[in-house]
mmCIF file of N, CA and C in Angstrom:
data_model
loop_
_atom_site.group_PDB
_atom_site.id
_atom_site.type_symbol
_atom_site.label_atom_id
_atom_site.label_comp_id
_atom_site.label_asym_id
_atom_site.label_seq_id
_atom_site.Cartn_x
_atom_site.Cartn_y
_atom_site.Cartn_z
ATOM 1 N N MET A 142 17.700 15.132 19.855
ATOM 2 C CA MET A 142 16.952 16.370 19.771
ATOM 3 C C MET A 142 15.519 16.073 19.317
ATOM 4 N N ASP A 143 14.603 16.835 19.783
ATOM 5 C CA ASP A 143 13.189 16.674 19.469
ATOM 6 C C ASP A 143 12.932 17.135 18.034
ATOM 7 N N PRO A 144 12.483 16.245 17.132
ATOM 8 C CA PRO A 144 12.273 16.634 15.730
ATOM 9 C C PRO A 144 11.175 17.680 15.563
ATOM 10 N N ARG A 145 10.294 17.808 16.543
ATOM 11 C CA ARG A 145 9.214 18.790 16.440
ATOM 12 C C ARG A 145 9.746 20.219 16.458
ATOM 13 N N ILE A 146 10.870 20.444 17.105
ATOM 14 C CA ILE A 146 11.439 21.792 17.190
ATOM 15 C C ILE A 146 11.844 22.289 15.806
ATOM 16 N N GLU A 147 12.576 21.472 15.080
ATOM 17 C CA GLU A 147 13.012 21.869 13.731
ATOM 18 C C GLU A 147 11.828 21.976 12.779
ATOM 19 N N LEU A 148 10.883 21.061 12.886
ATOM 20 C CA LEU A 148 9.713 21.102 12.016
ATOM 21 C C LEU A 148 8.876 22.344 12.288
ATOM 22 N N ALA A 149 8.690 22.697 13.534
ATOM 23 C CA ALA A 149 7.898 23.887 13.888
ATOM 24 C C ALA A 149 8.512 25.151 13.292
ATOM 25 N N LYS A 150 9.825 25.196 13.183
ATOM 26 C CA LYS A 150 10.493 26.361 12.590
ATOM 27 C C LYS A 150 10.135 26.539 11.115
ATOM 28 N N LYS A 151 9.747 25.446 10.453
ATOM 29 C CA LYS A 151 9.430 25.491 9.030
ATOM 30 C C LYS A 151 7.967 25.830 8.755
ATOM 31 N N ILE A 152 7.139 25.836 9.808
ATOM 32 C CA ILE A 152 5.705 26.094 9.642
ATOM 33 C C ILE A 152 5.372 27.367 10.411
ATOM 34 N N PRO A 153 5.176 28.469 9.711
ATOM 35 C CA PRO A 153 4.937 29.754 10.383
ATOM 36 C C PRO A 153 3.811 29.675 11.424
ATOM 37 N N GLY A 154 4.090 30.208 12.599
ATOM 38 C CA GLY A 154 3.098 30.276 13.664
ATOM 39 C C GLY A 154 2.884 28.989 14.426
ATOM 40 N N THR A 155 3.701 27.977 14.167
ATOM 41 C CA THR A 155 3.533 26.676 14.825
ATOM 42 C C THR A 155 4.548 26.507 15.939
ATOM 43 N N THR A 156 4.100 25.925 17.049
ATOM 44 C CA THR A 156 4.991 25.594 18.153
ATOM 45 C C THR A 156 5.161 24.078 18.206
ATOM 46 N N PRO A 157 6.258 23.599 18.774
ATOM 47 C CA PRO A 157 6.456 22.154 18.881
ATOM 48 C C PRO A 157 5.320 21.440 19.614
ATOM 49 N N ASP A 158 4.679 22.104 20.562
ATOM 50 C CA ASP A 158 3.579 21.487 21.307
ATOM 51 C C ASP A 158 2.367 21.195 20.425
ATOM 52 N N GLU A 159 2.271 21.830 19.274
ATOM 53 C CA GLU A 159 1.148 21.614 18.363
ATOM 54 C C GLU A 159 1.384 20.431 17.422
ATOM 55 N N LEU A 160 2.568 19.854 17.469
ATOM 56 C CA LEU A 160 2.923 18.739 16.586
ATOM 57 C C LEU A 160 2.868 17.421 17.346
ATOM 58 N N HIS A 161 2.209 16.439 16.725
ATOM 59 C CA HIS A 161 2.050 15.120 17.335
ATOM 60 C C HIS A 161 2.324 14.062 16.271
ATOM 61 N N ALA A 162 2.878 12.944 16.686
ATOM 62 C CA ALA A 162 3.127 11.852 15.748
ATOM 63 C C ALA A 162 1.798 11.390 15.150
ATOM 64 N N SER A 163 1.806 11.086 13.866
ATOM 65 C CA SER A 163 0.606 10.566 13.220
ATOM 66 C C SER A 163 0.794 9.068 12.987
ATOM 67 N N PRO A 164 -0.275 8.380 12.608
ATOM 68 C CA PRO A 164 -0.149 6.946 12.318
ATOM 69 C C PRO A 164 0.630 6.656 11.029
ATOM 70 N N ILE A 165 0.908 7.697 10.242
ATOM 71 C CA ILE A 165 1.625 7.520 8.978
ATOM 72 C C ILE A 165 3.095 7.871 9.191
ATOM 73 N N PRO A 166 4.005 6.931 8.951
ATOM 74 C CA PRO A 166 5.429 7.245 9.092
ATOM 75 C C PRO A 166 5.815 8.429 8.199
ATOM 76 N N GLY A 167 6.559 9.370 8.762
ATOM 77 C CA GLY A 167 7.003 10.533 8.012
ATOM 78 C C GLY A 167 6.004 11.674 7.973
ATOM 79 N N MET A 168 4.877 11.518 8.681
ATOM 80 C CA MET A 168 3.858 12.572 8.745
ATOM 81 C C MET A 168 3.607 12.939 10.206
ATOM 82 N N TRP A 169 3.313 14.207 10.412
ATOM 83 C CA TRP A 169 2.988 14.715 11.744
ATOM 84 C C TRP A 169 1.610 15.355 11.710
ATOM 85 N N GLU A 170 0.899 15.285 12.834
ATOM 86 C CA GLU A 170 -0.366 16.004 12.985
ATOM 87 C C GLU A 170 -0.047 17.382 13.533
ATOM 88 N N VAL A 171 -0.669 18.393 12.962
ATOM 89 C CA VAL A 171 -0.565 19.752 13.481
ATOM 90 C C VAL A 171 -1.942 20.073 14.056
ATOM 91 N N VAL A 172 -1.990 20.283 15.363
ATOM 92 C CA VAL A 172 -3.260 20.534 16.040
ATOM 93 C C VAL A 172 -3.247 21.952 16.581
ATOM 94 N N ARG A 173 -4.131 22.783 16.023
ATOM 95 C CA ARG A 173 -4.282 24.178 16.465
ATOM 96 C C ARG A 173 -5.738 24.377 16.840
ATOM 97 N N GLY A 174 -6.030 24.311 18.118
ATOM 98 C CA GLY A 174 -7.418 24.407 18.561
ATOM 99 C C GLY A 174 -8.208 23.248 17.996
ATOM 100 N N THR A 175 -9.221 23.549 17.189
ATOM 101 C CA THR A 175 -10.023 22.497 16.582
ATOM 102 C C THR A 175 -9.579 22.175 15.160
ATOM 103 N N ASP A 176 -8.563 22.872 14.657
ATOM 104 C CA ASP A 176 -8.045 22.612 13.314
ATOM 105 C C ASP A 176 -6.947 21.562 13.369
ATOM 106 N N ILE A 177 -7.048 20.577 12.491
ATOM 107 C CA ILE A 177 -6.055 19.505 12.426
ATOM 108 C C ILE A 177 -5.617 19.350 10.978
ATOM 109 N N ALA A 178 -4.310 19.319 10.770
ATOM 110 C CA ALA A 178 -3.744 19.094 9.444
ATOM 111 C C ALA A 178 -2.608 18.096 9.592
ATOM 112 N N TYR A 179 -2.103 17.646 8.490
ATOM 113 C CA TYR A 179 -0.996 16.683 8.484
ATOM 114 C C TYR A 179 0.123 17.283 7.650
ATOM 115 N N VAL A 180 1.346 17.158 8.132
ATOM 116 C CA VAL A 180 2.487 17.759 7.455
ATOM 117 C C VAL A 180 3.613 16.728 7.375
ATOM 118 N N THR A 181 4.344 16.768 6.249
ATOM 119 C CA THR A 181 5.476 15.853 6.094
ATOM 120 C C THR A 181 6.587 16.245 7.043
ATOM 121 N N SER A 182 7.401 15.274 7.394
ATOM 122 C CA SER A 182 8.460 15.522 8.380
ATOM 123 C C SER A 182 9.494 16.528 7.903
ATOM 124 N N ASP A 183 9.572 16.790 6.590
ATOM 125 C CA ASP A 183 10.496 17.808 6.095
ATOM 126 C C ASP A 183 9.836 19.193 6.032
ATOM 127 N N GLY A 184 8.544 19.260 6.369
ATOM 128 C CA GLY A 184 7.837 20.535 6.380
ATOM 129 C C GLY A 184 7.510 21.067 5.000
ATOM 130 N N LYS A 185 7.619 20.233 3.990
ATOM 131 C CA LYS A 185 7.417 20.681 2.616
ATOM 132 C C LYS A 185 5.959 20.592 2.163
ATOM 133 N N TYR A 186 5.220 19.596 2.664
ATOM 134 C CA TYR A 186 3.845 19.383 2.220
ATOM 135 C C TYR A 186 2.909 19.283 3.411
ATOM 136 N N ALA A 187 1.678 19.757 3.192
ATOM 137 C CA ALA A 187 0.636 19.658 4.213
ATOM 138 C C ALA A 187 -0.645 19.162 3.566
ATOM 139 N N ILE A 188 -1.415 18.442 4.345
ATOM 140 C CA ILE A 188 -2.708 17.927 3.902
ATOM 141 C C ILE A 188 -3.740 18.352 4.936
ATOM 142 N N SER A 189 -4.818 18.924 4.455
ATOM 143 C CA SER A 189 -5.918 19.311 5.333
ATOM 144 C C SER A 189 -7.103 18.407 5.014
ATOM 145 N N GLY A 190 -7.646 17.786 6.022
ATOM 146 C CA GLY A 190 -8.782 16.884 5.813
ATOM 147 C C GLY A 190 -8.700 15.718 6.764
ATOM 148 N N ASP A 191 -9.695 14.869 6.706
ATOM 149 C CA ASP A 191 -9.755 13.740 7.621
ATOM 150 C C ASP A 191 -8.868 12.596 7.158
ATOM 151 N N LEU A 192 -8.265 11.930 8.140
ATOM 152 C CA LEU A 192 -7.444 10.754 7.903
ATOM 153 C C LEU A 192 -8.228 9.542 8.389
ATOM 154 N N TYR A 193 -8.392 8.555 7.508
ATOM 155 C CA TYR A 193 -9.159 7.360 7.837
ATOM 156 C C TYR A 193 -8.262 6.129 7.878
ATOM 157 N N ASP A 194 -8.533 5.247 8.829
ATOM 158 C CA ASP A 194 -7.979 3.898 8.819
ATOM 159 C C ASP A 194 -9.009 3.068 8.062
ATOM 160 N N LEU A 195 -8.710 2.753 6.817
ATOM 161 C CA LEU A 195 -9.686 2.080 5.961
ATOM 162 C C LEU A 195 -10.013 0.666 6.431
ATOM 163 N N ALA A 196 -9.034 -0.028 6.976
ATOM 164 C CA ALA A 196 -9.272 -1.392 7.441
ATOM 165 C C ALA A 196 -10.274 -1.429 8.588
ATOM 166 N N LYS A 197 -10.262 -0.382 9.405
ATOM 167 C CA LYS A 197 -11.156 -0.328 10.569
ATOM 168 C C LYS A 197 -12.344 0.610 10.346
ATOM 169 N N ASN A 198 -12.388 1.275 9.190
ATOM 170 C CA ASN A 198 -13.411 2.281 8.915
ATOM 171 C C ASN A 198 -13.500 3.281 10.071
ATOM 172 N N ASP A 199 -12.334 3.803 10.466
ATOM 173 C CA ASP A 199 -12.223 4.675 11.634
ATOM 174 C C ASP A 199 -11.659 6.027 11.206
ATOM 175 N N ASN A 200 -12.354 7.112 11.557
ATOM 176 C CA ASN A 200 -11.876 8.455 11.262
ATOM 177 C C ASN A 200 -10.885 8.853 12.355
ATOM 178 N N LEU A 201 -9.606 8.797 12.053
ATOM 179 C CA LEU A 201 -8.561 9.094 13.029
ATOM 180 C C LEU A 201 -8.504 10.575 13.368
ATOM 181 N N THR A 202 -8.871 11.431 12.426
ATOM 182 C CA THR A 202 -8.862 12.873 12.685
ATOM 183 C C THR A 202 -9.907 13.226 13.737
ATOM 184 N N GLU A 203 -11.069 12.620 13.673
ATOM 185 C CA GLU A 203 -12.089 12.876 14.695
ATOM 186 C C GLU A 203 -11.609 12.447 16.072
ATOM 187 N N ARG A 204 -10.895 11.340 16.122
ATOM 188 C CA ARG A 204 -10.352 10.865 17.402
ATOM 189 C C ARG A 204 -9.374 11.890 17.972
ATOM 190 N N VAL A 205 -8.518 12.454 17.137
ATOM 191 C CA VAL A 205 -7.571 13.474 17.573
ATOM 192 C C VAL A 205 -8.319 14.701 18.051
ATOM 193 N N ALA A 206 -9.355 15.093 17.327
ATOM 194 C CA ALA A 206 -10.155 16.273 17.712
ATOM 195 C C ALA A 206 -10.775 16.076 19.089
ATOM 196 N N ARG A 207 -11.250 14.876 19.380
ATOM 197 C CA ARG A 207 -11.818 14.599 20.716
ATOM 198 C C ARG A 207 -10.757 14.647 21.789
ATOM 199 N N THR A 208 -9.548 14.208 21.452
ATOM 200 C CA THR A 208 -8.461 14.177 22.434
ATOM 201 C C THR A 208 -7.939 15.565 22.754
ATOM 202 N N PHE A 209 -7.718 16.384 21.720
ATOM 203 C CA PHE A 209 -7.084 17.688 21.904
ATOM 204 C C PHE A 209 -8.070 18.850 21.850
ATOM 205 N N GLY A 210 -9.257 18.618 21.335
ATOM 206 C CA GLY A 210 -10.207 19.707 21.128
ATOM 207 C C GLY A 210 -11.038 20.019 22.289
#
């Protein structure tokens, strides 16, 4: 079964299509238009803000925004 379906049920107003795997195990990206947040796989916690790959000095959230925005 697609884990996005159960997770979307825990986040009001979210559809499975808005959830994408993130580079962090156990975290999902929630993409709603130009808004991007990160949510734990249990749907208990969310983080709003940019996600950086420190080793590469790369803003991963901006990359997602370019892809889906």
